[in-house]
Amino acid sequence: MEVTFALEEIDTVAKQLLESGLKQIVVFHAPMGAGKTTLIKAIARSMGVKDITSSPTFSLVNEYETADGNPLYHFDLYRINSEEEAYDMGIDEYFYSGNMCLIEWPEKTPNLIPLDHSSITIKQLSDGKRHVTLK
C-alpha cells in the first residue's frame, strides 16, 4: 500500500493502514521530524486509545489501552545504545506478548525485531505532504 496525504488527512490514512491488515509488530522508518510519532498517534486514536499519546523518547516505551481493552505498545528506540540494552529492558517480552507494538527507530535493534512484521516508511515531500509505503 502506498498513499500520499496532507497532515489533516492523517486519521483517514491511519484507518486505511489498520484496515490493510497491519501485523502485530509494526516498524516505522523515516528521518527525524518526518512524522513517525504523529502517524502512530493517529493509529492509536483509530484503535480507540483515549489517553494522551506522546513519544516515549525518554521512557523508551509507552503503553496505552485500546477500545477493546488490549495494550498497545509504542516504542521509541532512538536513545538505545545497544541491542543488549533493549533486551535487558525486556523488549522481547513486549514483542511476543500478542499485543500490537509500534516501533520508531527499529534500526537500533535489527536483530531483535521479529521477522513477521509490517514496515511503514514515511517520506516528507517538498509540499509538506507525506508519502507512506506499507510493506
PDB file of C-alpha atoms in Angstrom:
ATOM      1  CA  MET A   1       0.000   0.000   0.000  1.00  0.00           C
ATOM      2  CA  GLU A   2       1.205   3.483  -0.829  1.00  0.00           C
ATOM      3  CA  VAL A   3      -0.515   6.776  -0.101  1.00  0.00           C
ATOM      4  CA  THR A   4       0.358  10.468  -0.236  1.00  0.00           C
ATOM      5  CA  PHE A   5      -1.536  12.711   2.158  1.00  0.00           C
ATOM      6  CA  ALA A   6      -1.701  16.089   3.879  1.00  0.00           C
ATOM      7  CA  LEU A   7      -1.488  16.120   7.678  1.00  0.00           C
ATOM      8  CA  GLU A   8      -5.195  16.919   8.007  1.00  0.00           C
ATOM      9  CA  GLU A   9      -5.872  13.546   6.317  1.00  0.00           C
ATOM     10  CA  ILE A  10      -3.761  11.526   8.750  1.00  0.00           C
ATOM     11  CA  ASP A  11      -6.674   9.959  10.629  1.00  0.00           C
ATOM     12  CA  THR A  12      -8.076   8.599   7.363  1.00  0.00           C
ATOM     13  CA  VAL A  13      -4.667   7.196   6.446  1.00  0.00           C
ATOM     14  CA  ALA A  14      -4.309   5.586   9.893  1.00  0.00           C
ATOM     15  CA  LYS A  15      -7.653   3.808   9.406  1.00  0.00           C
ATOM     16  CA  GLN A  16      -6.591   2.659   5.934  1.00  0.00           C
ATOM     17  CA  LEU A  17      -3.366   1.243   7.346  1.00  0.00           C
ATOM     18  CA  LEU A  18      -5.236  -0.660  10.063  1.00  0.00           C
ATOM     19  CA  GLU A  19      -7.776  -1.977   7.555  1.00  0.00           C
ATOM     20  CA  SER A  20      -4.966  -3.151   5.278  1.00  0.00           C
ATOM     21  CA  GLY A  21      -4.052  -5.789   7.845  1.00  0.00           C
ATOM     22  CA  LEU A  22      -1.119  -4.451   9.853  1.00  0.00           C
ATOM     23  CA  LYS A  23       0.753  -7.180  11.649  1.00  0.00           C
ATOM     24  CA  GLN A  24       1.224  -7.191  15.414  1.00  0.00           C
ATOM     25  CA  ILE A  25       4.723  -5.714  15.067  1.00  0.00           C
ATOM     26  CA  VAL A  26       4.959  -2.523  13.001  1.00  0.00           C
ATOM     27  CA  VAL A  27       8.261  -0.744  12.398  1.00  0.00           C
ATOM     28  CA  PHE A  28       8.447   2.855  11.228  1.00  0.00           C
ATOM     29  CA  HIS A  29      11.285   4.131   9.043  1.00  0.00           C
ATOM     30  CA  ALA A  30      11.696   7.858   8.495  1.00  0.00           C
ATOM     31  CA  PRO A  31      14.162  10.632   9.250  1.00  0.00           C
ATOM     32  CA  MET A  32      13.787  12.797  12.339  1.00  0.00           C
ATOM     33  CA  GLY A  33      10.761  15.072  12.039  1.00  0.00           C
ATOM     34  CA  ALA A  34       9.060  13.191   9.180  1.00  0.00           C
ATOM     35  CA  GLY A  35       6.016  12.291  11.252  1.00  0.00           C
ATOM     36  CA  LYS A  36       6.538   8.850  12.782  1.00  0.00           C
ATOM     37  CA  THR A  37       5.074   9.838  16.161  1.00  0.00           C
ATOM     38  CA  THR A  38       2.247  11.800  14.531  1.00  0.00           C
ATOM     39  CA  LEU A  39       1.217   8.772  12.466  1.00  0.00           C
ATOM     40  CA  ILE A  40       1.481   6.479  15.485  1.00  0.00           C
ATOM     41  CA  LYS A  41      -0.786   8.848  17.448  1.00  0.00           C
ATOM     42  CA  ALA A  42      -3.343   8.664  14.628  1.00  0.00           C
ATOM     43  CA  ILE A  43      -3.156   4.853  14.579  1.00  0.00           C
ATOM     44  CA  ALA A  44      -3.660   4.814  18.363  1.00  0.00           C
ATOM     45  CA  ARG A  45      -6.717   7.090  18.022  1.00  0.00           C
ATOM     46  CA  SER A  46      -8.094   4.787  15.331  1.00  0.00           C
ATOM     47  CA  MET A  47      -7.704   1.870  17.750  1.00  0.00           C
ATOM     48  CA  GLY A  48      -9.749   3.743  20.344  1.00  0.00           C
ATOM     49  CA  VAL A  49      -6.934   4.942  22.606  1.00  0.00           C
ATOM     50  CA  LYS A  50      -8.310   7.750  24.767  1.00  0.00           C
ATOM     51  CA  ASP A  51      -5.079   8.543  26.656  1.00  0.00           C
ATOM     52  CA  ILE A  52      -2.868  11.367  25.521  1.00  0.00           C
ATOM     53  CA  THR A  53      -0.188   9.791  23.363  1.00  0.00           C
ATOM     54  CA  SER A  54       3.323  11.140  23.235  1.00  0.00           C
ATOM     55  CA  SER A  55       6.696   9.998  22.068  1.00  0.00           C
ATOM     56  CA  PRO A  56       8.318   7.668  24.606  1.00  0.00           C
ATOM     57  CA  THR A  57      11.764   9.100  23.834  1.00  0.00           C
ATOM     58  CA  PHE A  58      12.937   9.009  27.442  1.00  0.00           C
ATOM     59  CA  SER A  59      10.908   6.063  28.745  1.00  0.00           C
ATOM     60  CA  LEU A  60      11.534   4.009  25.552  1.00  0.00           C
ATOM     61  CA  VAL A  61       8.020   2.521  25.666  1.00  0.00           C
ATOM     62  CA  ASN A  62       4.544   3.858  26.381  1.00  0.00           C
ATOM     63  CA  GLU A  63       1.580   1.583  26.981  1.00  0.00           C
ATOM     64  CA  TYR A  64      -1.949   2.558  26.010  1.00  0.00           C
ATOM     65  CA  GLU A  65      -5.276   0.763  26.256  1.00  0.00           C
ATOM     66  CA  THR A  66      -7.250   0.266  23.052  1.00  0.00           C
ATOM     67  CA  ALA A  67     -11.055   0.388  22.792  1.00  0.00           C
ATOM     68  CA  ASP A  68     -11.190  -3.410  23.114  1.00  0.00           C
ATOM     69  CA  GLY A  69      -9.141  -3.311  26.337  1.00  0.00           C
ATOM     70  CA  ASN A  70      -5.865  -4.592  24.888  1.00  0.00           C
ATOM     71  CA  PRO A  71      -2.493  -2.963  25.453  1.00  0.00           C
ATOM     72  CA  LEU A  72      -0.865  -1.058  22.603  1.00  0.00           C
ATOM     73  CA  TYR A  73       2.883  -0.527  22.947  1.00  0.00           C
ATOM     74  CA  HIS A  74       4.672   2.450  21.383  1.00  0.00           C
ATOM     75  CA  PHE A  75       8.467   2.251  21.302  1.00  0.00           C
ATOM     76  CA  ASP A  76      10.977   4.987  20.531  1.00  0.00           C
ATOM     77  CA  LEU A  77      14.371   3.287  20.346  1.00  0.00           C
ATOM     78  CA  TYR A  78      16.301   6.398  19.331  1.00  0.00           C
ATOM     79  CA  ARG A  79      18.203   6.584  22.636  1.00  0.00           C
ATOM     80  CA  ILE A  80      19.001   2.855  22.832  1.00  0.00           C
ATOM     81  CA  ASN A  81      22.752   2.364  22.788  1.00  0.00           C
ATOM     82  CA  SER A  82      22.822  -1.359  22.095  1.00  0.00           C
ATOM     83  CA  GLU A  83      20.601  -4.334  21.437  1.00  0.00           C
ATOM     84  CA  GLU A  84      21.711  -5.682  24.810  1.00  0.00           C
ATOM     85  CA  GLU A  85      20.246  -2.603  26.496  1.00  0.00           C
ATOM     86  CA  ALA A  86      16.909  -3.211  24.722  1.00  0.00           C
ATOM     87  CA  TYR A  87      16.993  -6.897  25.630  1.00  0.00           C
ATOM     88  CA  ASP A  88      17.721  -6.023  29.278  1.00  0.00           C
ATOM     89  CA  MET A  89      14.610  -3.816  29.383  1.00  0.00           C
ATOM     90  CA  GLY A  90      12.561  -6.835  28.314  1.00  0.00           C
ATOM     91  CA  ILE A  91      11.793  -5.712  24.781  1.00  0.00           C
ATOM     92  CA  ASP A  92      11.321  -9.292  23.604  1.00  0.00           C
ATOM     93  CA  GLU A  93       8.541  -9.813  26.162  1.00  0.00           C
ATOM     94  CA  TYR A  94       6.633  -6.911  24.600  1.00  0.00           C
ATOM     95  CA  PHE A  95       7.275  -8.144  21.055  1.00  0.00           C
ATOM     96  CA  TYR A  96       5.986 -11.649  21.835  1.00  0.00           C
ATOM     97  CA  SER A  97       3.111 -10.547  24.104  1.00  0.00           C
ATOM     98  CA  GLY A  98       0.492 -10.925  21.385  1.00  0.00           C
ATOM     99  CA  ASN A  99      -0.259  -7.182  21.529  1.00  0.00           C
ATOM    100  CA  MET A 100       0.444  -4.576  18.862  1.00  0.00           C
ATOM    101  CA  CYS A 101       3.869  -2.927  19.045  1.00  0.00           C
ATOM    102  CA  LEU A 102       4.554   0.262  17.080  1.00  0.00           C
ATOM    103  CA  ILE A 103       8.307   0.847  16.864  1.00  0.00           C
ATOM    104  CA  GLU A 104      10.199   4.010  15.957  1.00  0.00           C
ATOM    105  CA  TRP A 105      13.918   3.666  15.088  1.00  0.00           C
ATOM    106  CA  PRO A 106      13.878  -0.155  14.678  1.00  0.00           C
ATOM    107  CA  GLU A 107      17.293   0.010  13.032  1.00  0.00           C
ATOM    108  CA  LYS A 108      18.710   0.368  16.581  1.00  0.00           C
ATOM    109  CA  THR A 109      17.702  -3.256  17.307  1.00  0.00           C
ATOM    110  CA  PRO A 110      17.669  -5.049  13.936  1.00  0.00           C
ATOM    111  CA  ASN A 111      18.333  -8.499  15.402  1.00  0.00           C
ATOM    112  CA  LEU A 112      15.527  -8.232  17.959  1.00  0.00           C
ATOM    113  CA  ILE A 113      12.664  -7.275  15.618  1.00  0.00           C
ATOM    114  CA  PRO A 114      10.526 -10.369  14.876  1.00  0.00           C
ATOM    115  CA  LEU A 115      10.714 -11.499  11.250  1.00  0.00           C
ATOM    116  CA  ASP A 116       6.927 -11.357  10.911  1.00  0.00           C
ATOM    117  CA  HIS A 117       6.289  -7.605  10.947  1.00  0.00           C
ATOM    118  CA  SER A 118       4.845  -4.768   8.900  1.00  0.00           C
ATOM    119  CA  SER A 119       7.119  -1.955   7.768  1.00  0.00           C
ATOM    120  CA  ILE A 120       5.990   1.629   7.222  1.00  0.00           C
ATOM    121  CA  THR A 121       8.270   4.121   5.501  1.00  0.00           C
ATOM    122  CA  ILE A 122       7.417   7.819   5.658  1.00  0.00           C
ATOM    123  CA  LYS A 123       8.847  10.405   3.292  1.00  0.00           C
ATOM    124  CA  GLN A 124       8.240  14.112   3.755  1.00  0.00           C
ATOM    125  CA  LEU A 125       7.591  15.790   0.411  1.00  0.00           C
ATOM    126  CA  SER A 126       8.573  19.337  -0.547  1.00  0.00           C
ATOM    127  CA  ASP A 127       4.934  20.475  -0.486  1.00  0.00           C
ATOM    128  CA  GLY A 128       4.556  19.404   3.180  1.00  0.00           C
ATOM    129  CA  LYS A 129       2.655  16.242   2.356  1.00  0.00           C
ATOM    130  CA  ARG A 130       3.808  12.800   3.434  1.00  0.00           C
ATOM    131  CA  HIS A 131       4.215   9.675   1.325  1.00  0.00           C
ATOM    132  CA  VAL A 132       3.709   6.419   3.227  1.00  0.00           C
ATOM    133  CA  THR A 133       4.636   2.969   1.986  1.00  0.00           C
ATOM    134  CA  LEU A 134       3.430  -0.130   3.842  1.00  0.00           C
ATOM    135  CA  LYS A 135       5.171  -3.458   3.273  1.00  0.00           C
TER     136      LYS A 135
END
